[in-house]
mmCIF file of N, CA, C and O in Angstrom:
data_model
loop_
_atom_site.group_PDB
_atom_site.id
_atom_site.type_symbol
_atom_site.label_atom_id
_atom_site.label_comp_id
_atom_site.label_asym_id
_atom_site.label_seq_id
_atom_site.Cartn_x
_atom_site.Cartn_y
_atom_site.Cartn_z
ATOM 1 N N UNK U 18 11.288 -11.952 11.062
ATOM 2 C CA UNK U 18 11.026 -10.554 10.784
ATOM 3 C C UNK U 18 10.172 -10.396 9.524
ATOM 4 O O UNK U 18 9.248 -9.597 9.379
ATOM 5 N N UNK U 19 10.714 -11.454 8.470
ATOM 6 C CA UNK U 19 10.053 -10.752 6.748
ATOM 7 C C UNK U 19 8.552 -11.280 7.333
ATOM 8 O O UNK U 19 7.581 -10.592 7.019
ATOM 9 N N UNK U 20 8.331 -12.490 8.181
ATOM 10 C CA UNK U 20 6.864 -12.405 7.900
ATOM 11 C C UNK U 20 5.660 -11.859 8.750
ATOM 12 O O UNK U 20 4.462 -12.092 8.590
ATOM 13 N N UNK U 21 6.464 -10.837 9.980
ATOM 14 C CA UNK U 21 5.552 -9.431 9.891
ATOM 15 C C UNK U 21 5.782 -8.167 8.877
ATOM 16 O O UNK U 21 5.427 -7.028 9.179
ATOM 17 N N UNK U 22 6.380 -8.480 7.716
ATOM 18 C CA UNK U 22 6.124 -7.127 7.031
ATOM 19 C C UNK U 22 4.988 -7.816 5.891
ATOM 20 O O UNK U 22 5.061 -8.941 5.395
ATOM 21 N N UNK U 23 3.893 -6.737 5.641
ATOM 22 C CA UNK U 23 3.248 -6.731 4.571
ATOM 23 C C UNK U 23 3.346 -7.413 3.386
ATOM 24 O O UNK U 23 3.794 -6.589 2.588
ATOM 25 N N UNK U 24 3.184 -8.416 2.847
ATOM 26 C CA UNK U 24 3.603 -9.988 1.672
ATOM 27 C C UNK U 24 3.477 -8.645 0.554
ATOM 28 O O UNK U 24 4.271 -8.867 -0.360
ATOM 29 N N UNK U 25 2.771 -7.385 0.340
ATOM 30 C CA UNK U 25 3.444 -7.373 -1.418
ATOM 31 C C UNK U 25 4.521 -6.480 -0.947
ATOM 32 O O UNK U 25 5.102 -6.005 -1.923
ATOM 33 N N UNK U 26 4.993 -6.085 0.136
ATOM 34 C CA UNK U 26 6.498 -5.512 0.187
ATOM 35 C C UNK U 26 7.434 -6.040 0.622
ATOM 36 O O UNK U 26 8.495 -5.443 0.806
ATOM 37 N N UNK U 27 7.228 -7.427 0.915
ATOM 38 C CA UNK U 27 8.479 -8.479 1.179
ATOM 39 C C UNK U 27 9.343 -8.193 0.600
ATOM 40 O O UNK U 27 10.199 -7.398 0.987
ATOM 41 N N UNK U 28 9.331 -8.866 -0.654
ATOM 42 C CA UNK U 28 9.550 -8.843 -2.076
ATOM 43 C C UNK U 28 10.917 -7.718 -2.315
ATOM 44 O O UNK U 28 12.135 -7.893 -2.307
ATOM 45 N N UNK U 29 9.803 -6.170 -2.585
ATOM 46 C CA UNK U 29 11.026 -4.849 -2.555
ATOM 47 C C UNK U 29 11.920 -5.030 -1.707
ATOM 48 O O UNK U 29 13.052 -5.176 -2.166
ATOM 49 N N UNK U 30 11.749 -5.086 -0.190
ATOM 50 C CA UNK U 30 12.405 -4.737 1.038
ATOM 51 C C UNK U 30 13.963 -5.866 0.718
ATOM 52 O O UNK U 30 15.110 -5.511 0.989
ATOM 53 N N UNK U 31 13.566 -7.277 0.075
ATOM 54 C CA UNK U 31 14.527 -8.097 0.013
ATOM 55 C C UNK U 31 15.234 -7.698 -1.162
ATOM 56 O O UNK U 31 16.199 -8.340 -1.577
ATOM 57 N N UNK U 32 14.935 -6.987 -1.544
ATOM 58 C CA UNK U 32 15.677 -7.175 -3.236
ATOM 59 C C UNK U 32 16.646 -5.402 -2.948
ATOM 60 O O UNK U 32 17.830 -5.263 -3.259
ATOM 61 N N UNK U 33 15.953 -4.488 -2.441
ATOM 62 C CA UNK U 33 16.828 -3.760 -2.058
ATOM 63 C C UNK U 33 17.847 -4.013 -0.984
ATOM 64 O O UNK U 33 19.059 -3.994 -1.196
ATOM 65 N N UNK U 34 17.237 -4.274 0.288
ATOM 66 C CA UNK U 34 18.664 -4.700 0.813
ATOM 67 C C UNK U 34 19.909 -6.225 -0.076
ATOM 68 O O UNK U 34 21.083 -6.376 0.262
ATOM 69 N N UNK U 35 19.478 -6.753 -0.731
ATOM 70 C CA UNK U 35 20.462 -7.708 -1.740
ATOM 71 C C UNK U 35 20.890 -6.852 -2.488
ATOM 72 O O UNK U 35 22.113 -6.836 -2.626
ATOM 73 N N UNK U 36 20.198 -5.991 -3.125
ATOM 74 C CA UNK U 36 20.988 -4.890 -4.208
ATOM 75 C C UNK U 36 22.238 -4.050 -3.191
ATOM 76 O O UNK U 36 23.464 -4.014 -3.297
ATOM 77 N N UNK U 37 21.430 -3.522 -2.348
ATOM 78 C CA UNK U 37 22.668 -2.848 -1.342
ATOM 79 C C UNK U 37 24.022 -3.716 -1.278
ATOM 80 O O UNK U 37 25.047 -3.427 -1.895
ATOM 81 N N UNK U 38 23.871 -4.744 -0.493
ATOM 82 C CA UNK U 38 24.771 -5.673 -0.362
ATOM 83 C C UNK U 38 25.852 -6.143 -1.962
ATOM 84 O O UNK U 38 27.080 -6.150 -1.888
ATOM 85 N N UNK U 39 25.158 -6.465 -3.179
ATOM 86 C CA UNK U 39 26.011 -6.444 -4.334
ATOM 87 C C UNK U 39 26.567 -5.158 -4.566
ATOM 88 O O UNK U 39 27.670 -5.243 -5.107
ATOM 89 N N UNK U 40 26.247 -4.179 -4.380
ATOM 90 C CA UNK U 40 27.292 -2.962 -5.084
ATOM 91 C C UNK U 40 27.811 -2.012 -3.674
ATOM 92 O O UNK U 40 28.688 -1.151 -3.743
ATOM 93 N N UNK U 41 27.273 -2.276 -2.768
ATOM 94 C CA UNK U 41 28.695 -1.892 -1.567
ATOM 95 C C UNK U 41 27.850 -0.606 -0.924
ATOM 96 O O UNK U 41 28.356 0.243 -0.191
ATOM 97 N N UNK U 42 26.694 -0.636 -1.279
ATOM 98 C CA UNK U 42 25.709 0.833 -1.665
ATOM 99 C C UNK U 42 24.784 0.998 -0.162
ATOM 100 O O UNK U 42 24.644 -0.051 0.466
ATOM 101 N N UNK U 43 24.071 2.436 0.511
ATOM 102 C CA UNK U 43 23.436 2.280 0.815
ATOM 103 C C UNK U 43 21.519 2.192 0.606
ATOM 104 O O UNK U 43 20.953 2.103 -0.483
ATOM 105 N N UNK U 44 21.042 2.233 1.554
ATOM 106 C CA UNK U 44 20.085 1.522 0.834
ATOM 107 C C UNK U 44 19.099 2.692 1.397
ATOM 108 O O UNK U 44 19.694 3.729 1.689
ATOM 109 N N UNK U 45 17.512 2.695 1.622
ATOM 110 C CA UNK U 45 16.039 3.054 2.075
ATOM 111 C C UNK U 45 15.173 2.689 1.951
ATOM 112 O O UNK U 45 15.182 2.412 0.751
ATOM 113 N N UNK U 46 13.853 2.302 2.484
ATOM 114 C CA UNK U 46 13.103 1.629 2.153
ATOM 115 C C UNK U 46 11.535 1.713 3.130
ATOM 116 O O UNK U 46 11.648 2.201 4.255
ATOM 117 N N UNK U 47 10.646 1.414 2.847
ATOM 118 C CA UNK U 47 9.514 2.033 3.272
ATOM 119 C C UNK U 47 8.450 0.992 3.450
ATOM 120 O O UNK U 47 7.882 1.064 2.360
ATOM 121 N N UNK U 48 7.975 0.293 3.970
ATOM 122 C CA UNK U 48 7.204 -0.593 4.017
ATOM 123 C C UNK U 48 6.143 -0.764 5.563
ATOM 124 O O UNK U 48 6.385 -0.187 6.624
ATOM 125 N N UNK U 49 4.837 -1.807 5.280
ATOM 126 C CA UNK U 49 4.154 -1.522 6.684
ATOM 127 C C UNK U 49 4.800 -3.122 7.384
ATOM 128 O O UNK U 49 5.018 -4.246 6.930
ATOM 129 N N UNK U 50 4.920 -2.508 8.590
ATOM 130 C CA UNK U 50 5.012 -3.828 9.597
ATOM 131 C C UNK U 50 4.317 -4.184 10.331
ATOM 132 O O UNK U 50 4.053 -3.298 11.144
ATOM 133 N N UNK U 51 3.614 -5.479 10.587
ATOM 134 C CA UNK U 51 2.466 -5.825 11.694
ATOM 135 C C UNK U 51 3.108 -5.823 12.586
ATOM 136 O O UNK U 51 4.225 -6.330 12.484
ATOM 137 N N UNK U 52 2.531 -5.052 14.289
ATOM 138 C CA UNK U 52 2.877 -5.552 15.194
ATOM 139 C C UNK U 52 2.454 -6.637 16.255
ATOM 140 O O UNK U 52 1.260 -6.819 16.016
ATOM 141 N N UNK U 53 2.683 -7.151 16.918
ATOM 142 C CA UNK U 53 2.205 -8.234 18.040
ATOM 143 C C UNK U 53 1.021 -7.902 18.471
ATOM 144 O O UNK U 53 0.304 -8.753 18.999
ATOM 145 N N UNK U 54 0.614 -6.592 18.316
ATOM 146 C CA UNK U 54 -0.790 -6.163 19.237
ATOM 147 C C UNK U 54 -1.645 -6.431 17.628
ATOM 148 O O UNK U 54 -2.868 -6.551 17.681
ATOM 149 N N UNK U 55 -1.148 -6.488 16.648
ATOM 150 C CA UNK U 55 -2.014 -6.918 15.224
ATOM 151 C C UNK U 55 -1.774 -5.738 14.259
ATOM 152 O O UNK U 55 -1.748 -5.832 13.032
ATOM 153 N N UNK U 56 -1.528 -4.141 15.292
ATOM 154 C CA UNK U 56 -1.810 -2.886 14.476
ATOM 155 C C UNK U 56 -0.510 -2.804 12.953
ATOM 156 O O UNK U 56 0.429 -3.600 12.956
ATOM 157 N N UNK U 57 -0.604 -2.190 12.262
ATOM 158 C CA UNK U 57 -0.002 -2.285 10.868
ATOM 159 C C UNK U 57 0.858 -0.833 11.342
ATOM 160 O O UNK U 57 0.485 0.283 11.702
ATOM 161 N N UNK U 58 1.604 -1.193 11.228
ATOM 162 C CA UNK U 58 2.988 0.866 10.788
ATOM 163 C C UNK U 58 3.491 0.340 9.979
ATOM 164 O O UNK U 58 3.639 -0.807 9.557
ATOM 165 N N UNK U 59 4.026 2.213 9.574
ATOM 166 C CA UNK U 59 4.524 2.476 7.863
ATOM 167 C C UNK U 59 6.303 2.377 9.197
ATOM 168 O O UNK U 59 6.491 2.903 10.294
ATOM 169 N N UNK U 60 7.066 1.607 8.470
ATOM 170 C CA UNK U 60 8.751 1.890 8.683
ATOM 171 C C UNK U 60 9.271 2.042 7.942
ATOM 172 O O UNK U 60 9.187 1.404 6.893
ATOM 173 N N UNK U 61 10.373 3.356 8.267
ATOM 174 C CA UNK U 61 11.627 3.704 7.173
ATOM 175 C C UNK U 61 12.674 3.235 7.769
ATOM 176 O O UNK U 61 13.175 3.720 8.783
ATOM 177 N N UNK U 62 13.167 2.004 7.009
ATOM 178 C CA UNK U 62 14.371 1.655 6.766
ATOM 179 C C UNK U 62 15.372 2.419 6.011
ATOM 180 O O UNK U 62 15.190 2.725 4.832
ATOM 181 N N UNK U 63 16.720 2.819 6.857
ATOM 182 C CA UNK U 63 18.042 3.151 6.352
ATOM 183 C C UNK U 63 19.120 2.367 6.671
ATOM 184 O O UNK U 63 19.252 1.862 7.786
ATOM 185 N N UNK U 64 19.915 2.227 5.754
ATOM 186 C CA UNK U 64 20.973 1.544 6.445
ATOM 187 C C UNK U 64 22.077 1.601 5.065
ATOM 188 O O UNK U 64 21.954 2.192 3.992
ATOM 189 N N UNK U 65 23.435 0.531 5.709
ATOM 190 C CA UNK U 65 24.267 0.808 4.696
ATOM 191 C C UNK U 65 25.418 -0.125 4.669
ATOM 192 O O UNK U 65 25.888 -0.096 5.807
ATOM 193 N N UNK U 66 26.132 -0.971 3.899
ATOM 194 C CA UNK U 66 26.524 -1.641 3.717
ATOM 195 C C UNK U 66 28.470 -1.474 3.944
ATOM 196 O O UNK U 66 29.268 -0.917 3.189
ATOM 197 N N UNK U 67 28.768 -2.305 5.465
ATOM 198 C CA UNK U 67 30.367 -2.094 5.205
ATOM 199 C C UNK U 67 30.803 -3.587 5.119
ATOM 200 O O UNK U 67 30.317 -4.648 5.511
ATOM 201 N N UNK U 68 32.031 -3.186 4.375
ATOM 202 C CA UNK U 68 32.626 -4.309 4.146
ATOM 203 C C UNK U 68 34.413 -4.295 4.409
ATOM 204 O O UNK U 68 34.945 -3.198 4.240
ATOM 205 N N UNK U 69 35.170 -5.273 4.744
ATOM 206 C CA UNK U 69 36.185 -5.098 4.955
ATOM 207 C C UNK U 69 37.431 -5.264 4.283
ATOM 208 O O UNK U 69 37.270 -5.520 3.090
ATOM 209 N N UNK U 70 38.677 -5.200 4.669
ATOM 210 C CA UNK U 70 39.709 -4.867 3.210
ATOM 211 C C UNK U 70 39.800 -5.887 2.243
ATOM 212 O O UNK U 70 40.622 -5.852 1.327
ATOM 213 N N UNK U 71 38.892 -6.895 2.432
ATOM 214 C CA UNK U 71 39.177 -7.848 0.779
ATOM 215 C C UNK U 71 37.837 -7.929 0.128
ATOM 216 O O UNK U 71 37.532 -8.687 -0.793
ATOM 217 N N UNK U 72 36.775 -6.703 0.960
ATOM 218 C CA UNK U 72 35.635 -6.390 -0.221
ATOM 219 C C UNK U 72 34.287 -7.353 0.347
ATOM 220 O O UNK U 72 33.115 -7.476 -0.008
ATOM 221 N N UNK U 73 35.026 -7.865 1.273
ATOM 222 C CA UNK U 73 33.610 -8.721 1.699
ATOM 223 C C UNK U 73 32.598 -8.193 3.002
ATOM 224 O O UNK U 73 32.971 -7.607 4.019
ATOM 225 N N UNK U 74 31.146 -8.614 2.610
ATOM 226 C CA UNK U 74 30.176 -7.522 3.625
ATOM 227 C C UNK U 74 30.548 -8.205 4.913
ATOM 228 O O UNK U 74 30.507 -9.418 5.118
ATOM 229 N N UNK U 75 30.857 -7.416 5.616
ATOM 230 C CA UNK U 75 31.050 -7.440 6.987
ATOM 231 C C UNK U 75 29.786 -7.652 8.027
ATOM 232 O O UNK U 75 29.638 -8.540 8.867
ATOM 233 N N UNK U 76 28.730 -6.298 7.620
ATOM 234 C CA UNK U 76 28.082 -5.891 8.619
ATOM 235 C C UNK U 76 26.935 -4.955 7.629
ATOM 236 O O UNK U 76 27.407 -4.065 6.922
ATOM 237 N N UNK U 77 25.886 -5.129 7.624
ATOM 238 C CA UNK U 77 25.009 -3.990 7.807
ATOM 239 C C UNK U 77 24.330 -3.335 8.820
ATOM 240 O O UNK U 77 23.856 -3.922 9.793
ATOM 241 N N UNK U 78 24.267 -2.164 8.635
ATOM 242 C CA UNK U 78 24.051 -1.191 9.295
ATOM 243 C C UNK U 78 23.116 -0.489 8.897
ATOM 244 O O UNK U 78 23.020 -0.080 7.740
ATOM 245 N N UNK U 79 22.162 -0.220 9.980
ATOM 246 C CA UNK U 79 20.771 0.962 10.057
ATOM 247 C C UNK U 79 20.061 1.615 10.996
ATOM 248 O O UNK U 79 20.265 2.113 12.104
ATOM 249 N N UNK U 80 19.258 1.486 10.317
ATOM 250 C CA UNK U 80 18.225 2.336 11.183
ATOM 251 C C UNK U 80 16.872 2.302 10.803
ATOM 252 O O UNK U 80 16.614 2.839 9.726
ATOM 253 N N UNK U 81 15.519 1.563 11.731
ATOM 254 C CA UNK U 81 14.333 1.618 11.086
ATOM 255 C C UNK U 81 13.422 2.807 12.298
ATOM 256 O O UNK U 81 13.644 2.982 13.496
ATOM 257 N N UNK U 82 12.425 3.427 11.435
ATOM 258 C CA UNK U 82 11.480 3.855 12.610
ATOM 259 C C UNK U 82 10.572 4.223 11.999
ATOM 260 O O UNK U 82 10.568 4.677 10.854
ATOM 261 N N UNK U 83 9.463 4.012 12.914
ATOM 262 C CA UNK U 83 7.773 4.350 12.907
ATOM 263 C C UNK U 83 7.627 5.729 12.411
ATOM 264 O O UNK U 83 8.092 6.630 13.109
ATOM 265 N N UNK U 84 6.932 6.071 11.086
ATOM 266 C CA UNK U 84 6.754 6.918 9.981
ATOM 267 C C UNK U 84 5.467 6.926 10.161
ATOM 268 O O UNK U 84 5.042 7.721 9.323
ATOM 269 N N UNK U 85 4.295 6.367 10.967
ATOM 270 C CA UNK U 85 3.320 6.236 10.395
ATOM 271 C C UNK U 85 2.097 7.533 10.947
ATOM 272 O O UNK U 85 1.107 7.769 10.254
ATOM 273 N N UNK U 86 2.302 8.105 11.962
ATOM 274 C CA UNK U 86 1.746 9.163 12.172
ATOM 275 C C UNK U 86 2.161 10.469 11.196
ATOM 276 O O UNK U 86 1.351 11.356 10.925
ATOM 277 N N UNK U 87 3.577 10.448 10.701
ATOM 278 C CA UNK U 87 3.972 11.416 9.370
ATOM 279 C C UNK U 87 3.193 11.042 8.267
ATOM 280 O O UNK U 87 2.699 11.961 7.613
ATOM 281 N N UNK U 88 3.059 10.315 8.051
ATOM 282 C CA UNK U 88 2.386 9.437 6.456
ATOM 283 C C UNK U 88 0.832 9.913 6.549
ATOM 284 O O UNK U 88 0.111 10.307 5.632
ATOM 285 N N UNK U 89 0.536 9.758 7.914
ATOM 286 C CA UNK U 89 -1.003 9.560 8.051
ATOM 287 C C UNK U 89 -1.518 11.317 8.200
ATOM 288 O O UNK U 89 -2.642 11.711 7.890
ATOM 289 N N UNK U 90 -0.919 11.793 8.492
ATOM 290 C CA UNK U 90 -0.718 13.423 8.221
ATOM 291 C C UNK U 90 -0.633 13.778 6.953
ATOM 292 O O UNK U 90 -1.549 14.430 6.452
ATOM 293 N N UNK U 91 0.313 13.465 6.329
ATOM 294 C CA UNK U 91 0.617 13.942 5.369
ATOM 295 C C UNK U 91 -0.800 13.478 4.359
ATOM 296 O O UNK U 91 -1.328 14.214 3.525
ATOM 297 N N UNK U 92 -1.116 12.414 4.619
ATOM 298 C CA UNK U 92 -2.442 11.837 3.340
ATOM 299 C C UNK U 92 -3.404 12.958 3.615
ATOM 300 O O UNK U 92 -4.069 13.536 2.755
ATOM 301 N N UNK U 93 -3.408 13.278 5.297
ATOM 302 C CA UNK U 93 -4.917 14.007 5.768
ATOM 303 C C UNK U 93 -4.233 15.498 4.686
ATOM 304 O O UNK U 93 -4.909 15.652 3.669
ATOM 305 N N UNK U 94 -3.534 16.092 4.773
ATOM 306 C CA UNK U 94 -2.862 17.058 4.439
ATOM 307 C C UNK U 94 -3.659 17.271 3.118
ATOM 308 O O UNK U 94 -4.308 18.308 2.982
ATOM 309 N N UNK U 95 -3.631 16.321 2.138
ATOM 310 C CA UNK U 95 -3.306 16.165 1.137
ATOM 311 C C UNK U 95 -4.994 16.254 0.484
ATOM 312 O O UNK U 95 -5.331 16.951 -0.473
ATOM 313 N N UNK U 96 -5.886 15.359 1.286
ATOM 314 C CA UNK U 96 -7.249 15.090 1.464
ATOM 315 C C UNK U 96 -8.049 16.599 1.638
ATOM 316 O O UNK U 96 -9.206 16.812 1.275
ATOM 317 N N UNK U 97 -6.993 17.738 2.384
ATOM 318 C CA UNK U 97 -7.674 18.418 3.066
ATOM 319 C C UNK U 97 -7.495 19.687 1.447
ATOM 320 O O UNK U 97 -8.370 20.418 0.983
ATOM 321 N N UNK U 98 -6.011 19.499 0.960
ATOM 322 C CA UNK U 98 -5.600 20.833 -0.312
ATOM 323 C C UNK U 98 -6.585 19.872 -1.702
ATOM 324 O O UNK U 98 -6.724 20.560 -2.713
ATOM 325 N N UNK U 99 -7.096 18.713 -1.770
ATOM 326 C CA UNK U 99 -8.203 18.283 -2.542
ATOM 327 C C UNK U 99 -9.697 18.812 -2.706
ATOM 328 O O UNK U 99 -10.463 19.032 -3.644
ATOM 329 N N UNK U 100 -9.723 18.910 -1.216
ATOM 330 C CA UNK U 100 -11.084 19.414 -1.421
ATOM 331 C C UNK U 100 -11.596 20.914 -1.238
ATOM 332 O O UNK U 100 -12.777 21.194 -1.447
#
């Protein structure tokens, strides 16, 4: 998986979900993923960390999805109150 996401957001994506996992916390996260056809999307990762009665992670839990037509709007949006 880490090595279709984007190499300078490896990095974040791992260190937040490890942070999640040390303090019991949930997490979010935003990064592009290559797909098999080559094309690049923006994914939002959610998810959240359970663990069971002696404190140890059990299971994470989420949810990722394709952001990238919102993102790509939102820039045009943004391009458009610039000029």
């Amino acid at each position: 998986f880490m090595s279709h996401v984007r190499e300078e957001h490896r990095k974040g994506l791992a260190d937040c979900i490890m942070e999640a996992i040390r303090a019991g916390s949930e997490f979010e996260y935003e990064y592009d993923l290559k797909t098999r056809g080559g094309e690049w999307k923006i994914i939002s990762t959610k998810g959240k960390i359970v663990r069971d009665e002696s404190g140890q992670t059990t299971k994470v839990l989420g949810i990722s999805r394709d952001v990238t037509r919102l993102r790509n709007t939102e820039r045009e949006q943004e391009r458009s109150l610039r000029e």
